[in-house]
Short mmCIF file of C-alpha atoms in Angstrom, two decimals:
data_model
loop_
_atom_site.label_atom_id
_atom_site.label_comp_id
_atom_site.label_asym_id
_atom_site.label_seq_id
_atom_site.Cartn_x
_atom_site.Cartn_y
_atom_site.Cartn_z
CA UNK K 888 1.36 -16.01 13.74
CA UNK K 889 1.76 -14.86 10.39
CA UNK K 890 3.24 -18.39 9.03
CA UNK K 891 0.92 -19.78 10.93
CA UNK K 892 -1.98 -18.42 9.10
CA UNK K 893 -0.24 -18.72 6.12
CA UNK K 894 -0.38 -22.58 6.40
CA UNK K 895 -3.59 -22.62 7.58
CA UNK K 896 -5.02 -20.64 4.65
CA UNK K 897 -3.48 -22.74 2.29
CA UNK K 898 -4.44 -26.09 4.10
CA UNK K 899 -8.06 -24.66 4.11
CA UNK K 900 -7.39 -24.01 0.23
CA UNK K 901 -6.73 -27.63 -0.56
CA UNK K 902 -9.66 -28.97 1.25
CA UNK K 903 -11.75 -26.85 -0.78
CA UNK K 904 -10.31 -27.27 -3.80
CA UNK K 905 -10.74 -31.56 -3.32
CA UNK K 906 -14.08 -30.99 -2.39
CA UNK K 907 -14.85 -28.91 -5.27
CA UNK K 908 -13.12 -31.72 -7.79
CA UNK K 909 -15.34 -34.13 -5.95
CA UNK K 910 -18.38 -32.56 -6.41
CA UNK K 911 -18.10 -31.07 -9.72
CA UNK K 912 -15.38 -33.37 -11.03
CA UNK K 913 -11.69 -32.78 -11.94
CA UNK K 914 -12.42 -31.39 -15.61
CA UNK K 915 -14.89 -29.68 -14.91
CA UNK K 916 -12.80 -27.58 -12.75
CA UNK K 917 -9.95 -27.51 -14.43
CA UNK K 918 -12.09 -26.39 -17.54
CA UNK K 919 -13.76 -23.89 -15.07
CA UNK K 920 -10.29 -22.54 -13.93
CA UNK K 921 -9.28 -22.08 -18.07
CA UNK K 922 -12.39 -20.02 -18.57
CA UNK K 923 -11.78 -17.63 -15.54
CA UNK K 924 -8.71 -16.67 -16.69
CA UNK K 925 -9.41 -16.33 -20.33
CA UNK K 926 -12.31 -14.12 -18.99
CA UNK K 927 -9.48 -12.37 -17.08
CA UNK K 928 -7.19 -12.08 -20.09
CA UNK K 929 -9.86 -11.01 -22.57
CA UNK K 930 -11.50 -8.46 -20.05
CA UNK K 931 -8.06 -6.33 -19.90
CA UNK K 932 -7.10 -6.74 -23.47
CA UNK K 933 -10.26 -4.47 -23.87
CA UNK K 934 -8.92 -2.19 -21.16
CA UNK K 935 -5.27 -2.15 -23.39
CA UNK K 936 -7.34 -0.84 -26.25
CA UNK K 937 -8.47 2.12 -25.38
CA UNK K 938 -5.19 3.03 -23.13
CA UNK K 939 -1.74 5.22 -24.02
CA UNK K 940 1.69 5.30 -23.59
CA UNK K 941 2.76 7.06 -20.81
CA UNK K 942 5.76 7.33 -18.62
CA UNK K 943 6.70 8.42 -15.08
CA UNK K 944 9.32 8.94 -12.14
CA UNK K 945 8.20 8.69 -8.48
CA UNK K 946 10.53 9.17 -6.40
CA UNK K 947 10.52 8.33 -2.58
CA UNK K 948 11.76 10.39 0.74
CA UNK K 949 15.02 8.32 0.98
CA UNK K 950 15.88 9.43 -2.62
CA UNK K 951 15.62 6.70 -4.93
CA UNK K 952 12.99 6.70 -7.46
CA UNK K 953 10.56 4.08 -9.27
CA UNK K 954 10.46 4.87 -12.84
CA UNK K 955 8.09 3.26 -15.47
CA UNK K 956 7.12 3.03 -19.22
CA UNK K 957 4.00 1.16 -19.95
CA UNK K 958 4.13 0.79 -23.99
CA UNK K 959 0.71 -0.24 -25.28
CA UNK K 960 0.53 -2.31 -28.59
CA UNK K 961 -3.01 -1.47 -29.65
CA UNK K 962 -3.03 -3.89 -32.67
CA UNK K 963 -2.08 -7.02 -30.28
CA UNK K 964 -3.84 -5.74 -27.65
CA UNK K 965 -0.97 -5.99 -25.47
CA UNK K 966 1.08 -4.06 -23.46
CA UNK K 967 5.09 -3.88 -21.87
CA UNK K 968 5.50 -2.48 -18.34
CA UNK K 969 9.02 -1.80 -18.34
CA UNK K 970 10.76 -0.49 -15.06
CA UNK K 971 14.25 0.27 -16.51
CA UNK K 972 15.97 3.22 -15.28
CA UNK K 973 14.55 2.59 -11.50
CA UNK K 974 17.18 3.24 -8.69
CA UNK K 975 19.41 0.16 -8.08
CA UNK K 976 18.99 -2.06 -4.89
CA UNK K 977 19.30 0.33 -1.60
CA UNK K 978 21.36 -0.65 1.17
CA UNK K 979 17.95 0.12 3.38
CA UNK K 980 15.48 -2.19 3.76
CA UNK K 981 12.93 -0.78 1.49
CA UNK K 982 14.19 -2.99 -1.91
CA UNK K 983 10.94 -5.25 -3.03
CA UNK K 984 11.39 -8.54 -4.35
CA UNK K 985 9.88 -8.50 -8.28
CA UNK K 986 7.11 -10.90 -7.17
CA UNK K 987 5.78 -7.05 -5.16
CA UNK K 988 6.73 -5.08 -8.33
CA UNK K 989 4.40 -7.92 -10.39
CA UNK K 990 1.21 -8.03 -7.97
CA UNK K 991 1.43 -4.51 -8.32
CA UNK K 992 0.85 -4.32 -11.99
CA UNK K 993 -1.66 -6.71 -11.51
CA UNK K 994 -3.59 -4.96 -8.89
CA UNK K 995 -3.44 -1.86 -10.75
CA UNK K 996 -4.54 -3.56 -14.30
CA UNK K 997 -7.55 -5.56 -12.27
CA UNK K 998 -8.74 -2.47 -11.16
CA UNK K 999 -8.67 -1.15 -14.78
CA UNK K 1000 -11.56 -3.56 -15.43
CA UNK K 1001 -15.28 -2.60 -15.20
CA UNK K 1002 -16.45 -5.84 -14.99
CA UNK K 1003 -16.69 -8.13 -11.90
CA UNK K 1004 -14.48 -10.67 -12.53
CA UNK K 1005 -12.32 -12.27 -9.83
CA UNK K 1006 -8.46 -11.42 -9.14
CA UNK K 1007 -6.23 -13.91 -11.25
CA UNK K 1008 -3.31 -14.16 -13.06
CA UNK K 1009 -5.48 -14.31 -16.44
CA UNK K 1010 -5.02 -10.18 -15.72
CA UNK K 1011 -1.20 -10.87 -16.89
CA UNK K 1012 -1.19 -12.52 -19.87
CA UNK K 1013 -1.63 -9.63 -22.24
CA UNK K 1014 1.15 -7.65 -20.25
CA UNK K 1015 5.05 -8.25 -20.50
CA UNK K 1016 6.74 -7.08 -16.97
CA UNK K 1017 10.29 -5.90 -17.55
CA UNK K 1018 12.19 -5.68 -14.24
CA UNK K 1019 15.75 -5.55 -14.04
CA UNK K 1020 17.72 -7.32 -12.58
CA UNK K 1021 19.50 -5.66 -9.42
CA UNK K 1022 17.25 -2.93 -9.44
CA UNK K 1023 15.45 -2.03 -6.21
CA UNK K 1024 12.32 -3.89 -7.34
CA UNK K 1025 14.84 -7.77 -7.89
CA UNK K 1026 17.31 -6.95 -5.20
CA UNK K 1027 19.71 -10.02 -5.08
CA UNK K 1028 20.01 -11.88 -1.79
CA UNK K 1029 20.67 -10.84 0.53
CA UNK K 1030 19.30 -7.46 0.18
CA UNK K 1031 16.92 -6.65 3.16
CA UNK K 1032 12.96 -6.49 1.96
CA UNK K 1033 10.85 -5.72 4.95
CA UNK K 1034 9.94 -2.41 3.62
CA UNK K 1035 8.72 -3.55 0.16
CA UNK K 1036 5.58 -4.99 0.62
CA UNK K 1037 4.82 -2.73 2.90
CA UNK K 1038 6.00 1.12 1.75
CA UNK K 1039 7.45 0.47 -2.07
CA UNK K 1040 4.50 -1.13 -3.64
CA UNK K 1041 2.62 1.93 -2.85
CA UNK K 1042 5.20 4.08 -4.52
CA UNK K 1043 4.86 1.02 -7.58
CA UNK K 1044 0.99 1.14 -7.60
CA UNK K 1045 1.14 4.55 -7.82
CA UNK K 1046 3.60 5.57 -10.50
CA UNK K 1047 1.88 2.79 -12.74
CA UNK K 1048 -1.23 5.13 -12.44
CA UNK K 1049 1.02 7.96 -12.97
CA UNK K 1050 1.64 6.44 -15.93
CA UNK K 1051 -1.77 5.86 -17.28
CA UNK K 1052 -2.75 9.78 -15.54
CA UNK K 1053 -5.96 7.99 -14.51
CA UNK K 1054 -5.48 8.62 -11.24
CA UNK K 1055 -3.73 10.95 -8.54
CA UNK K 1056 -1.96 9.03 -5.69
CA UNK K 1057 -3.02 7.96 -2.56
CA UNK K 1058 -1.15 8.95 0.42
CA UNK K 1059 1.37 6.49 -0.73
CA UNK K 1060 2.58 4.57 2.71
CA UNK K 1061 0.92 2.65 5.49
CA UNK K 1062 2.73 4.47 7.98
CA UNK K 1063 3.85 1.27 9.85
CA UNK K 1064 3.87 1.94 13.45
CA UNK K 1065 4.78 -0.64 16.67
CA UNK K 1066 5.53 -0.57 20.14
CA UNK K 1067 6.17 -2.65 22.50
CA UNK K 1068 9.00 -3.70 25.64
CA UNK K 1069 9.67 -6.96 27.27
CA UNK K 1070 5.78 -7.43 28.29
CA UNK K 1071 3.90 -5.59 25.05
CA UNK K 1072 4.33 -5.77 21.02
CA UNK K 1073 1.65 -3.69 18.96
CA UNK K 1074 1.39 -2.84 15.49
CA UNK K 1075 -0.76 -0.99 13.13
CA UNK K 1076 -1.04 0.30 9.75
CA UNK K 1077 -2.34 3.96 9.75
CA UNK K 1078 -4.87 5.17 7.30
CA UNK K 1079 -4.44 7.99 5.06
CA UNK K 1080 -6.00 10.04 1.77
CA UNK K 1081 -6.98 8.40 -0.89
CA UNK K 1082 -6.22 9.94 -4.65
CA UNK K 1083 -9.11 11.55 -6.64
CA UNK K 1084 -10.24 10.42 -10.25
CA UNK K 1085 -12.18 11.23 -13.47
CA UNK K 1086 -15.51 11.77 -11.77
CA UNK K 1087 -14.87 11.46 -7.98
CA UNK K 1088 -13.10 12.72 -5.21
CA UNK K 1089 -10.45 10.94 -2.57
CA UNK K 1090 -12.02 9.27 0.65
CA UNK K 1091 -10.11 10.56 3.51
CA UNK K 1092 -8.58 8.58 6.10
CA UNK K 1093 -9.09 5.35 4.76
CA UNK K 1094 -6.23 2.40 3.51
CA UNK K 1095 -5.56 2.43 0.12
CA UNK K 1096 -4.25 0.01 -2.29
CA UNK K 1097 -2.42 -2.80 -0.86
CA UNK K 1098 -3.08 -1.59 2.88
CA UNK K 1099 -6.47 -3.27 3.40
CA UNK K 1100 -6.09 -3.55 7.35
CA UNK K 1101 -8.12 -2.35 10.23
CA UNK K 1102 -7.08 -0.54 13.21
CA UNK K 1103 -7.94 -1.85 16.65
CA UNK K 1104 -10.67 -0.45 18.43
CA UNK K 1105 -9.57 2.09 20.89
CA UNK K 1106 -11.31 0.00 23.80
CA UNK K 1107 -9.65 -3.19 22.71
CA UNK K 1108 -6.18 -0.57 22.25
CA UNK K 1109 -6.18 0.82 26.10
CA UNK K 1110 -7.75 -2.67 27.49
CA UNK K 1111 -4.57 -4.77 26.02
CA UNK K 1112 -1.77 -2.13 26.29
CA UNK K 1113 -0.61 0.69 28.64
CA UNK K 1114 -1.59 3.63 26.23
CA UNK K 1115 -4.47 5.82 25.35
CA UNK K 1116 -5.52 6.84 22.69
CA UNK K 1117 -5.88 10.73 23.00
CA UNK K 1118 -7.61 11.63 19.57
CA UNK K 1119 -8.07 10.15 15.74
CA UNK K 1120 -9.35 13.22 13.46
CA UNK K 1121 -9.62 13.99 9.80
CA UNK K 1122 -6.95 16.67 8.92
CA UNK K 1123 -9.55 18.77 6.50
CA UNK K 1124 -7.60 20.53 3.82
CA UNK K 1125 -4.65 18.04 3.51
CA UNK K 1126 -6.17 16.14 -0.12
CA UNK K 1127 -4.82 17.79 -3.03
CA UNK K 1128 -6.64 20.20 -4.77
CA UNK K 1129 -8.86 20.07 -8.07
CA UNK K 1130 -11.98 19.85 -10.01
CA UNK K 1131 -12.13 16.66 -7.79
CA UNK K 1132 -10.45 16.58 -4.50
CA UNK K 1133 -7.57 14.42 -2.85
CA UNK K 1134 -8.67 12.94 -0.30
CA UNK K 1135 -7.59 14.16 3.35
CA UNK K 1136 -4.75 12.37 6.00
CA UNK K 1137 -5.02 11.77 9.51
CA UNK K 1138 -3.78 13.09 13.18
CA UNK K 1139 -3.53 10.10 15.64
CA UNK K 1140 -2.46 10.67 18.95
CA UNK K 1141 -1.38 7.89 21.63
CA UNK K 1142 -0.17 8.40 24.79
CA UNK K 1143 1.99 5.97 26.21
CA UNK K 1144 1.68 4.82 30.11
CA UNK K 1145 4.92 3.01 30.87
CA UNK K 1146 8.24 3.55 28.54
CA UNK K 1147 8.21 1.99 25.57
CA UNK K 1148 10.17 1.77 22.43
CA UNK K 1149 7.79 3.03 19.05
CA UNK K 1150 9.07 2.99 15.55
CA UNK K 1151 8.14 4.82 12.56
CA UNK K 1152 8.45 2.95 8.66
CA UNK K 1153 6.26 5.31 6.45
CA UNK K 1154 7.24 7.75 3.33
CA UNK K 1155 6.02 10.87 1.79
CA UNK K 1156 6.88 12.88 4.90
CA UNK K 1157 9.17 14.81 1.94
CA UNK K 1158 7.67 13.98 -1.30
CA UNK K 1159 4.08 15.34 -1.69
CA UNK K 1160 1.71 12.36 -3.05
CA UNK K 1161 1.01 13.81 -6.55
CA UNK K 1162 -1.92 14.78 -8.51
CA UNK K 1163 -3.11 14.03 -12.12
CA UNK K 1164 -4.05 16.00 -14.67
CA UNK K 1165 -3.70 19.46 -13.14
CA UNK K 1166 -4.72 18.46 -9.89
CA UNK K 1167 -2.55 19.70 -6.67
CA UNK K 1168 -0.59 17.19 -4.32
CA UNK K 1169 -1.76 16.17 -1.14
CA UNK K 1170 0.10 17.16 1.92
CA UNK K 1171 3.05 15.46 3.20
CA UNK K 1172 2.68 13.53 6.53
CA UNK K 1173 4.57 14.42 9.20
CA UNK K 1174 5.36 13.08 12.80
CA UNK K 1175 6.34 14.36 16.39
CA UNK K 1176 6.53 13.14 20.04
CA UNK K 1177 5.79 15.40 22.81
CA UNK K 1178 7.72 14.78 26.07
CA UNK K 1179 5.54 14.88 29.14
CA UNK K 1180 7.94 17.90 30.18
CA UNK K 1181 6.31 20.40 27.53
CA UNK K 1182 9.08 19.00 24.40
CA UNK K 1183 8.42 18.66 20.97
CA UNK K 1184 10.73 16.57 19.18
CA UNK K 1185 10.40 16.03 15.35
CA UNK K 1186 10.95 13.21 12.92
CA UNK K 1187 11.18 11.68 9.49
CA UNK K 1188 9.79 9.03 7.61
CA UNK K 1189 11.33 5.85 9.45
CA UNK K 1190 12.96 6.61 13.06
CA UNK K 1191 12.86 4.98 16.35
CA UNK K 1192 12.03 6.74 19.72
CA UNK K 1193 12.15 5.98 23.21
CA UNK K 1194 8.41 6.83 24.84
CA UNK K 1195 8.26 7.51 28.33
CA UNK K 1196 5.39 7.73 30.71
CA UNK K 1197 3.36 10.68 29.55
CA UNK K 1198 4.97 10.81 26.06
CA UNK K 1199 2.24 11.65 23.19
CA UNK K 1200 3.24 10.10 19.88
CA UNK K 1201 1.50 11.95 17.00
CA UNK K 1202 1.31 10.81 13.18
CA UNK K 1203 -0.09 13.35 10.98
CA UNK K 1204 -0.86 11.34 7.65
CA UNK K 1205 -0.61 12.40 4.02
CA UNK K 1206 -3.59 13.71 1.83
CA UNK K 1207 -4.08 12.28 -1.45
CA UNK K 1208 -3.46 14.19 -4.43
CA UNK K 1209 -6.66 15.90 -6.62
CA UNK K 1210 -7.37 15.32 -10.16
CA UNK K 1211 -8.46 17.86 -12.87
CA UNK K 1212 -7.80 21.81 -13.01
CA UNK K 1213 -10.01 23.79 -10.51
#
């Protein structure tokens, strides 16, 4: 389904695109397409000029750590992202191919800019990405990836703001969960605390960064699959503290009806999403199944569990970290 969309997007794309050229004619648009870009380019050189250098090591719950130095070159209005020094490919699945690590730093520059201007790659042109090679972040084949887009280029988006200090971190995961047996395959992406910033606090319970999913409604949930969906709450006191607040995790609680098989991919269920200048981390998340018997059984990060009928799985998302001394 997901190639599937894929090719349909990009089929839709074309059409649009001819139609466009028709309309407007071809250099028009191409002349359009230079000056949205230049727009882009020009809009975070002024972003570079009032920035610093800054550095900074996150590391992740399986041990290996992301580390950055963003070097700004005021009088070029420039800038080098440089990832040296970040843990070498991992023999789990959570390695990110470099075109992650680079949508990263362009999500995270784009968001830099005031001004509306539309996401392209006009945002890149003033920055140099150094990535090296065999790192974690340009595994070589065939290192497994499925964990990348997915859990690393949280810990990426967020040690780039690290970096900067102009933000705290969001809960730092999307706390992949599925399900499923011969008959039933779920997934979902679980929503979390956002980080707080000059002037404002962290949302709570919302997806953050590269997440941008939606949960199914419960009714759709217990119509389509044998579960039920026991609770969703905010977990108050989980953001960070601060002069501004992280923003507060999650407790979601399904109940499964037949046995299943669930898995767990998330982080920061050991390292505490941080915060930025003075502000305190936000919780860590943490997760549990209890057995219809009366059992508690506890987990990590990433795990798989049988469920059986009357098995509660619960996922207690992380806070985000606050910003600012109290």
């Amino acid at each position: 389904a997901d190639l599937r969309a894929q090719v349909a997007s990009c089929a839709r794309g074309a059409r649009e695109l001819a139609a466009m050229a028709a309309h407007f004619g071809l250099p028009v648009v191409r002349a359009y397409m230079g000056h949205v870009q230049d727009n882009a380019e020009e809009s975070v050189r002024r972003v570079l000029s009032v920035l610093a250098d800054g550095t900074f090591a996150y590391a992740m719950d399986n041990g290996a750590v992301v580390r950055v130095a963003i070097r700004v070159d005021r009088a070029r209005r420039a800038a080098t992202i440089d990832f040296t020094g970040t843990s070498a490919q991992l023999a789990s699945n959570f390695n990110a191919p470099s075109a992650v690590c680079k949508a990263a730093v362009l999500y995270v520059f784009r968001t830099l800019v005031d001004d509306d201007i539309p996401m392209n790659a006009g945002c890149l042109k003033p920055l140099t990405i150094v990535i090296p090679e065999g790192s974690m972040l340009a595994p070589r084949y065939p290192a497994a990836v499925v964990a990348g887009n997915v859990e690393t280029s949280q810990v990426v988006t967020d040690a780039l703001y690290g970096a900067l200090g102009v933000l705290a971190a969001s809960q730092g995961t999307m706390n992949n969960f599925t399900f499923g047996n011969a008959r039933h395959q779920y997934y979902e992406t679980i929503a979390g605390g956002a980080g707080a910033g000059p002037g404002f606090d962290g949302a709570s319970v919302v997806q953050t960064h590269m997440t941008n999913s939606r949960l199914t409604d419960p009714e759709v949930l217990e119509w389509r699959f044998p579960v039920r969906l026991d609770s969703y709450r905010i977990l108050a006191g989980t953001g960070g503290t601060g002069r501004h607040r992280g923003g507060d995790g999650g407790e979601r609680r399904v109940r499964f009806l037949e046995p299943m098989t669930a898995v767990m991919l998330a982080n920061h269920r050991k390292v505490a999403p941080f915060g930025a200048q003075g502000g305190g981390a936000g919780a860590v998340g943490v997760n549990w199944v209890e057995r219809a018997d009366g059992a508690r059984e506890s987990f990590g990060a990433t795990f798989k569990v049988e469920m059986q009928a009357g098995d509660v799985f619960v996922v207690c998302t992380p806070g985000g970290g606050g910003y600012g001394a109290s």
